[in-house]
């Protein structure tokens, strides 16, 4: 069977179907679509690049192995459901939680700063502009339940009803968490701007 | 009017988000994506799994071919058997002489005129021997 590259407009569900029929190029395309968003979400939730990479790989391995079982309405929601379940398992195994702006022992550098510098070397470290840096710090200080909803909306681009379904919570709870997250971010950013 | 309240809330949340979301995305984008090794591992796993799927899908074809071959073999055997039976019905073969039959015929030969003549000759009662041609008579005497 010769592999044909699915075109860019093929839906996620069709790509998954193509992959289930033996077309690995379809999975490459699907991974490409969610590469940055999923990794960013995991990075935001774990605050640690190595953990985010491990989880990112596990999520895709699970998608690959269970592609034939996909029967949800939205692949995006299914993907984040898998990611969240793996994150919960990961947290159960490794209790201490590290937040995005937590400080590591060696250099006393917040993880948010290390993220930019890692893999590029100190000389090539990408400078985050001041505003982005402040927003990232503020996001990192959000309580986990709020950060989860916030990043699902911002990074995963899930609708509020998809977020509610993924987290198995009522829509109003999801909206409430988002509302609280936004209020806290605004407050934090206003405080930082004053200082 | 709960639904209306929810929709209003979503609208206002989306408006607030529109200002902050690009900054968050930009920050994470600058933090980079997964390493090339992770991407490669995922690609390899996908290729391995897709290969397995292709083999699984090809299995029924091989099984169908094997079933067709087995059926053809059975059909050929049946036809061959039928033909040979028809042939034997149309051309019955000559009965074979068995060993017992041969022994029986030998026995009947022993009981035949040859033996009777021999016995008569031994007893000197075989009249066939009295009538000899003249040229044999001197030697006889």
CSV table of C-alpha atoms in Angstrom, one decimal:
chain,number,residue,atom,x,y,z
A,1,UNK,CA,0.0,0.0,0.0
A,2,UNK,CA,1.5,3.3,-1.1
A,3,UNK,CA,1.2,6.1,1.5
A,4,UNK,CA,-0.3,9.3,0.2
A,5,UNK,CA,0.0,12.6,2.0
A,6,UNK,CA,-3.4,13.8,3.1
A,7,UNK,CA,-4.1,17.4,2.1
A,8,UNK,CA,-4.0,20.3,4.6
A,9,UNK,CA,-7.7,20.6,4.7
A,10,UNK,CA,-8.4,17.0,5.8
A,11,UNK,CA,-10.3,17.0,9.1
A,12,UNK,CA,-8.7,15.7,12.2
A,13,UNK,CA,-11.2,12.8,12.3
A,14,UNK,CA,-10.4,11.8,8.7
A,15,UNK,CA,-6.6,12.0,9.4
A,16,UNK,CA,-7.1,9.7,12.3
A,17,UNK,CA,-9.1,7.3,10.1
A,18,UNK,CA,-6.4,7.4,7.5
A,19,UNK,CA,-3.9,6.5,10.1
A,20,UNK,CA,-6.0,3.7,11.4
A,21,UNK,CA,-5.9,2.3,7.8
A,22,UNK,CA,-2.1,2.3,7.9
A,23,UNK,CA,-1.2,5.8,6.6
A,24,UNK,CA,1.5,7.1,9.0
A,25,UNK,CA,1.8,10.4,7.1
A,26,UNK,CA,-1.7,11.2,8.4
A,27,UNK,CA,-0.4,10.9,12.0
A,28,UNK,CA,2.6,13.1,11.2
A,29,UNK,CA,0.2,15.8,9.9
A,30,UNK,CA,-2.0,15.5,13.0
A,31,UNK,CA,0.9,15.8,15.4
A,32,UNK,CA,2.1,18.8,13.5
A,33,UNK,CA,-1.3,20.5,13.9
A,34,UNK,CA,-1.2,20.3,17.7
A,35,UNK,CA,2.5,20.1,18.4
A,36,UNK,CA,3.0,23.6,19.8
A,37,UNK,CA,-0.4,24.0,21.5
A,38,UNK,CA,-0.2,20.6,23.3
A,39,UNK,CA,3.4,21.1,24.4
A,40,UNK,CA,2.7,24.6,25.6
A,41,UNK,CA,-0.2,23.4,27.6
A,42,UNK,CA,1.8,20.6,29.2
A,43,UNK,CA,4.7,23.0,29.9
A,44,UNK,CA,2.3,25.5,31.5
A,45,UNK,CA,0.8,22.7,33.7
A,46,UNK,CA,4.0,21.0,34.7
A,47,UNK,CA,6.4,24.0,34.7
A,48,UNK,CA,9.1,21.6,33.7
A,49,UNK,CA,10.4,21.0,30.3
A,50,UNK,CA,11.6,17.4,30.8
A,51,UNK,CA,8.2,16.4,32.3
A,52,UNK,CA,6.4,18.2,29.6
A,53,UNK,CA,8.4,16.3,27.0
A,54,UNK,CA,7.8,13.0,28.6
A,55,UNK,CA,4.1,13.7,28.9
A,56,UNK,CA,3.9,15.0,25.3
A,57,UNK,CA,5.4,11.8,24.0
A,58,UNK,CA,3.1,9.6,26.1
A,59,UNK,CA,0.0,11.5,24.9
A,60,UNK,CA,0.9,10.9,21.3
A,61,UNK,CA,1.8,7.3,21.9
A,62,UNK,CA,-1.6,6.8,23.5
A,63,UNK,CA,-3.3,8.5,20.5
A,64,UNK,CA,-1.4,6.3,18.1
A,65,UNK,CA,-2.3,3.1,20.0
A,66,UNK,CA,-6.0,4.0,20.5
A,67,UNK,CA,-6.6,5.8,17.2
A,68,UNK,CA,-9.2,3.1,16.2
A,69,UNK,CA,-11.2,3.8,19.4
A,70,UNK,CA,-11.8,7.5,18.6
A,71,UNK,CA,-15.5,8.2,18.6
A,72,UNK,CA,-15.7,11.7,20.2
A,73,UNK,CA,-17.1,14.7,18.4
A,74,UNK,CA,-13.9,16.7,18.6
A,75,UNK,CA,-10.4,15.3,18.2
A,76,UNK,CA,-9.0,18.3,20.0
A,77,UNK,CA,-11.2,17.7,23.1
A,78,UNK,CA,-10.2,14.0,23.0
A,79,UNK,CA,-6.5,14.9,22.8
A,80,UNK,CA,-6.7,17.2,25.8
A,81,UNK,CA,-8.7,14.6,27.7
A,82,UNK,CA,-5.9,12.1,27.2
A,83,UNK,CA,-3.3,14.8,28.1
A,84,UNK,CA,-5.2,15.7,31.3
A,85,UNK,CA,-5.6,12.0,32.4
A,86,UNK,CA,-1.9,11.4,31.8
A,87,UNK,CA,-1.1,14.6,33.8
A,88,UNK,CA,-3.2,13.3,36.7
A,89,UNK,CA,-1.4,9.9,36.6
A,90,UNK,CA,1.9,11.7,36.5
A,91,UNK,CA,1.1,13.9,39.5
A,92,UNK,CA,-0.1,10.8,41.5
A,93,UNK,CA,3.3,9.2,40.8
A,94,UNK,CA,5.3,12.3,41.6
A,95,UNK,CA,3.7,14.2,44.4
A,96,UNK,CA,5.7,17.5,44.7
A,97,UNK,CA,4.3,20.0,42.2
A,98,UNK,CA,6.6,22.5,40.6
A,99,UNK,CA,5.0,25.7,39.4
A,100,UNK,CA,6.1,27.6,36.4
A,101,UNK,CA,7.8,30.3,38.5
A,102,UNK,CA,9.2,28.0,41.1
A,103,UNK,CA,12.9,28.3,41.7
A,104,UNK,CA,15.3,25.5,41.1
A,105,UNK,CA,18.2,24.9,43.5
A,106,UNK,CA,21.3,25.5,41.3
A,107,UNK,CA,20.9,28.9,39.8
A,108,UNK,CA,17.9,30.4,41.6
A,109,UNK,CA,16.4,31.1,38.2
A,110,UNK,CA,12.6,30.9,37.8
A,111,UNK,CA,11.6,28.1,35.4
A,112,UNK,CA,9.9,30.6,33.2
A,113,UNK,CA,13.3,32.1,32.4
A,114,UNK,CA,14.9,28.7,32.0
A,115,UNK,CA,12.3,27.8,29.4
A,116,UNK,CA,13.5,30.5,27.1
A,117,UNK,CA,17.1,29.7,27.6
A,118,UNK,CA,17.0,25.9,27.4
A,119,UNK,CA,18.1,24.1,24.2
A,120,UNK,CA,19.4,27.4,22.7
A,121,UNK,CA,22.4,28.0,24.9
A,122,UNK,CA,23.0,31.1,26.9
A,123,UNK,CA,24.3,33.0,23.8
A,124,UNK,CA,21.2,32.3,21.9
A,125,UNK,CA,18.7,32.7,24.7
A,126,UNK,CA,15.6,34.3,23.4
A,127,UNK,CA,14.6,37.4,25.1
A,128,UNK,CA,11.0,37.4,26.2
A,129,UNK,CA,9.7,41.0,26.0
A,130,UNK,CA,8.8,42.6,29.2
A,131,UNK,CA,5.0,42.4,28.8
A,132,UNK,CA,5.1,38.7,27.8
A,133,UNK,CA,7.4,37.9,30.7
A,134,UNK,CA,4.9,39.6,33.1
A,135,UNK,CA,2.0,37.7,31.7
A,136,UNK,CA,3.8,34.4,31.9
A,137,UNK,CA,4.7,35.1,35.5
A,138,UNK,CA,1.1,36.0,36.3
A,139,UNK,CA,-0.2,32.8,34.6
A,140,UNK,CA,2.3,30.7,36.5
A,141,UNK,CA,0.9,32.0,39.8
A,142,UNK,CA,-2.7,31.0,39.0
A,143,UNK,CA,-4.1,28.2,41.1
A,144,UNK,CA,-4.0,25.0,39.1
A,145,UNK,CA,-7.7,24.6,38.5
A,146,UNK,CA,-7.8,28.1,37.1
A,147,UNK,CA,-4.6,27.7,35.1
A,148,UNK,CA,-5.9,24.5,33.6
A,149,UNK,CA,-9.1,26.2,32.3
A,150,UNK,CA,-7.2,29.3,31.2
A,151,UNK,CA,-4.6,27.4,29.2
A,152,UNK,CA,-7.2,25.1,27.7
A,153,UNK,CA,-8.9,28.1,26.3
A,154,UNK,CA,-5.8,30.0,25.3
A,155,UNK,CA,-3.5,27.3,24.1
A,156,UNK,CA,-5.8,24.5,23.2
A,157,UNK,CA,-8.4,26.8,21.7
A,158,UNK,CA,-11.1,24.6,23.3
A,159,UNK,CA,-14.6,26.1,23.6
A,160,UNK,CA,-16.0,26.5,27.1
A,161,UNK,CA,-18.4,23.6,26.6
A,162,UNK,CA,-15.5,21.4,25.4
A,163,UNK,CA,-13.5,22.5,28.5
A,164,UNK,CA,-16.4,21.6,30.7
A,165,UNK,CA,-16.7,18.2,29.0
A,166,UNK,CA,-13.0,17.5,29.1
A,167,UNK,CA,-12.8,18.4,32.8
A,168,UNK,CA,-16.1,16.7,33.5
A,169,UNK,CA,-17.5,19.8,35.2
A,170,UNK,CA,-20.6,21.9,34.6
A,171,UNK,CA,-20.2,24.7,32.1
A,172,UNK,CA,-20.9,27.4,34.7
A,173,UNK,CA,-18.0,26.0,36.8
A,174,UNK,CA,-15.7,26.2,33.8
A,175,UNK,CA,-16.8,29.8,33.2
A,176,UNK,CA,-16.4,30.6,36.9
A,177,UNK,CA,-12.9,29.3,36.9
A,178,UNK,CA,-12.1,31.3,33.8
A,179,UNK,CA,-13.6,34.4,35.3
A,180,UNK,CA,-11.5,34.1,38.5
A,181,UNK,CA,-8.4,33.4,36.4
A,182,UNK,CA,-9.0,36.6,34.4
A,183,UNK,CA,-9.7,38.7,37.5
A,184,UNK,CA,-6.5,37.4,39.1
A,185,UNK,CA,-4.4,38.0,36.0
A,186,UNK,CA,-5.7,41.6,35.7
A,187,UNK,CA,-4.9,42.3,39.3
A,188,UNK,CA,-1.4,40.7,39.1
A,189,UNK,CA,-0.6,42.6,35.9
A,190,UNK,CA,-1.8,45.9,37.4
A,191,UNK,CA,0.3,45.3,40.5
A,192,UNK,CA,3.4,44.5,38.4
A,193,UNK,CA,2.8,47.6,36.2
A,194,UNK,CA,2.8,49.8,39.3
A,195,UNK,CA,6.1,48.4,40.7
B,1,UNK,CA,-32.8,33.5,32.0
B,2,UNK,CA,-29.7,31.5,33.0
B,3,UNK,CA,-28.7,30.7,29.4
B,4,UNK,CA,-28.6,34.4,28.5
B,5,UNK,CA,-26.5,35.2,31.5
B,6,UNK,CA,-24.0,32.4,30.5
B,7,UNK,CA,-23.7,33.7,26.9
B,8,UNK,CA,-23.2,37.3,28.1
B,9,UNK,CA,-20.5,36.0,30.4
B,10,UNK,CA,-18.8,34.1,27.6
B,11,UNK,CA,-18.8,37.2,25.4
B,12,UNK,CA,-17.3,39.4,28.1
B,13,UNK,CA,-14.7,36.7,29.0
B,14,UNK,CA,-13.7,36.4,25.3
B,15,UNK,CA,-13.3,40.1,25.0
B,16,UNK,CA,-11.0,40.2,28.0
B,17,UNK,CA,-9.1,37.2,26.7
B,18,UNK,CA,-8.5,38.8,23.3
B,19,UNK,CA,-6.1,41.2,24.9
B,20,UNK,CA,-4.1,38.7,27.0
B,21,UNK,CA,-4.2,35.5,24.9
B,22,UNK,CA,-1.7,36.6,22.2
B,23,UNK,CA,0.9,37.5,24.9
B,24,UNK,CA,0.5,34.1,26.6
B,25,UNK,CA,0.8,32.3,23.2
B,26,UNK,CA,3.8,34.4,22.3
B,27,UNK,CA,5.5,33.6,25.6
B,28,UNK,CA,5.0,29.8,25.2
B,29,UNK,CA,6.0,30.0,21.6
B,30,UNK,CA,9.3,31.5,22.5
B,31,UNK,CA,9.8,28.8,25.2
B,32,UNK,CA,9.9,26.4,22.2
B,33,UNK,CA,8.4,23.1,21.3
B,34,UNK,CA,9.4,19.5,22.1
B,35,UNK,CA,12.9,18.3,21.2
B,36,UNK,CA,13.7,16.7,17.8
B,37,UNK,CA,14.3,13.4,19.6
B,38,UNK,CA,10.7,13.4,20.9
B,39,UNK,CA,9.3,14.3,17.5
B,40,UNK,CA,11.4,11.4,15.9
B,41,UNK,CA,10.2,8.9,18.6
B,42,UNK,CA,6.6,9.8,17.9
B,43,UNK,CA,7.1,9.5,14.1
B,44,UNK,CA,8.8,6.1,14.5
B,45,UNK,CA,6.0,4.8,16.7
B,46,UNK,CA,3.4,6.1,14.2
B,47,UNK,CA,5.2,4.4,11.3
B,48,UNK,CA,5.6,1.1,13.3
B,49,UNK,CA,2.0,1.1,14.2
B,50,UNK,CA,0.8,2.0,10.7
B,51,UNK,CA,2.9,-0.8,9.3
B,52,UNK,CA,1.2,-3.2,11.7
B,53,UNK,CA,-2.2,-1.9,10.6
B,54,UNK,CA,-1.3,-2.5,7.0
B,55,UNK,CA,-0.3,-6.1,7.7
B,56,UNK,CA,-3.5,-6.7,9.6
B,57,UNK,CA,-5.5,-5.3,6.7
B,58,UNK,CA,-3.6,-7.5,4.2
B,59,UNK,CA,-4.3,-10.7,6.3
B,60,UNK,CA,-7.8,-11.3,5.0
B,61,UNK,CA,-6.5,-11.3,1.4
B,62,UNK,CA,-4.0,-14.0,2.1
B,63,UNK,CA,-6.6,-16.0,4.0
B,64,UNK,CA,-9.0,-15.7,1.1
B,65,UNK,CA,-6.4,-16.8,-1.4
B,66,UNK,CA,-5.6,-19.9,0.8
B,67,UNK,CA,-9.3,-20.7,1.1
B,68,UNK,CA,-9.8,-20.5,-2.7
B,69,UNK,CA,-6.7,-22.7,-3.3
B,70,UNK,CA,-8.0,-25.3,-0.8
B,71,UNK,CA,-11.4,-25.2,-2.5
B,72,UNK,CA,-9.9,-25.6,-5.9
B,73,UNK,CA,-7.9,-28.6,-4.7
B,74,UNK,CA,-10.9,-30.3,-3.3
B,75,UNK,CA,-13.0,-29.6,-6.4
B,76,UNK,CA,-10.2,-31.0,-8.6
B,77,UNK,CA,-10.0,-34.2,-6.5
B,78,UNK,CA,-13.7,-34.7,-6.6
B,79,UNK,CA,-13.8,-34.3,-10.4
B,80,UNK,CA,-11.0,-36.7,-10.8
B,81,UNK,CA,-12.7,-39.3,-8.6
B,82,UNK,CA,-16.0,-38.9,-10.5
B,83,UNK,CA,-14.2,-39.3,-13.9
B,84,UNK,CA,-12.4,-42.5,-12.8
B,85,UNK,CA,-15.7,-44.0,-11.5
B,86,UNK,CA,-17.5,-43.2,-14.7
B,87,UNK,CA,-14.6,-44.7,-16.7
B,88,UNK,CA,-14.7,-48.0,-14.7
B,89,UNK,CA,-18.5,-48.2,-15.2
B,90,UNK,CA,-18.2,-47.7,-19.0
B,91,UNK,CA,-15.2,-50.1,-19.5
B,92,UNK,CA,-15.4,-53.1,-17.1
B,93,UNK,CA,-12.0,-54.8,-17.0
B,94,UNK,CA,-11.4,-58.6,-17.7
B,95,UNK,CA,-11.6,-60.7,-14.5
B,96,UNK,CA,-8.2,-61.7,-13.3
B,97,UNK,CA,-7.2,-65.3,-12.8
B,98,UNK,CA,-6.5,-66.0,-9.3
B,99,UNK,CA,-4.1,-68.5,-7.9
B,100,UNK,CA,-6.9,-70.7,-6.6
B,101,UNK,CA,-8.4,-70.7,-10.0
B,102,UNK,CA,-5.1,-71.8,-11.6
B,103,UNK,CA,-4.8,-74.6,-9.0
B,104,UNK,CA,-8.3,-75.7,-9.8
B,105,UNK,CA,-7.6,-75.9,-13.5
B,106,UNK,CA,-4.5,-78.0,-12.9
B,107,UNK,CA,-6.6,-80.3,-10.8
B,108,UNK,CA,-9.1,-80.7,-13.6
B,109,UNK,CA,-6.3,-81.5,-16.0
B,110,UNK,CA,-5.2,-84.3,-13.7
B,111,UNK,CA,-8.7,-85.7,-13.8
B,112,UNK,CA,-8.9,-85.4,-17.6
B,113,UNK,CA,-8.3,-88.0,-20.4
B,114,UNK,CA,-4.6,-87.7,-20.2
B,115,UNK,CA,-4.4,-89.3,-16.8
B,116,UNK,CA,-7.0,-92.0,-17.8
B,117,UNK,CA,-4.8,-92.9,-20.8
B,118,UNK,CA,-1.7,-93.1,-18.5
B,119,UNK,CA,-3.5,-95.4,-16.1
B,120,UNK,CA,-4.7,-97.7,-18.9
B,121,UNK,CA,-1.2,-97.9,-20.4
B,122,UNK,CA,0.3,-98.9,-17.0
B,123,UNK,CA,-2.3,-101.7,-16.7
B,124,UNK,CA,-1.7,-102.7,-20.4
B,125,UNK,CA,-5.2,-102.0,-21.3
B,126,UNK,CA,-4.6,-99.0,-23.5
B,127,UNK,CA,-5.8,-100.2,-26.9
B,128,UNK,CA,-4.4,-97.2,-28.7
B,129,UNK,CA,-1.0,-98.8,-28.4
B,130,UNK,CA,-2.0,-102.0,-30.3
B,131,UNK,CA,-2.4,-100.3,-33.5
B,132,UNK,CA,1.1,-99.4,-34.6
B,133,UNK,CA,2.4,-98.8,-38.1
B,134,UNK,CA,4.3,-101.6,-39.8
B,135,UNK,CA,7.7,-100.0,-39.6
B,136,UNK,CA,7.4,-99.7,-35.8
B,137,UNK,CA,6.4,-103.4,-35.4
B,138,UNK,CA,9.9,-105.0,-35.7
B,139,UNK,CA,11.2,-102.8,-33.0
B,140,UNK,CA,8.3,-103.6,-30.8
B,141,UNK,CA,8.9,-107.3,-31.1
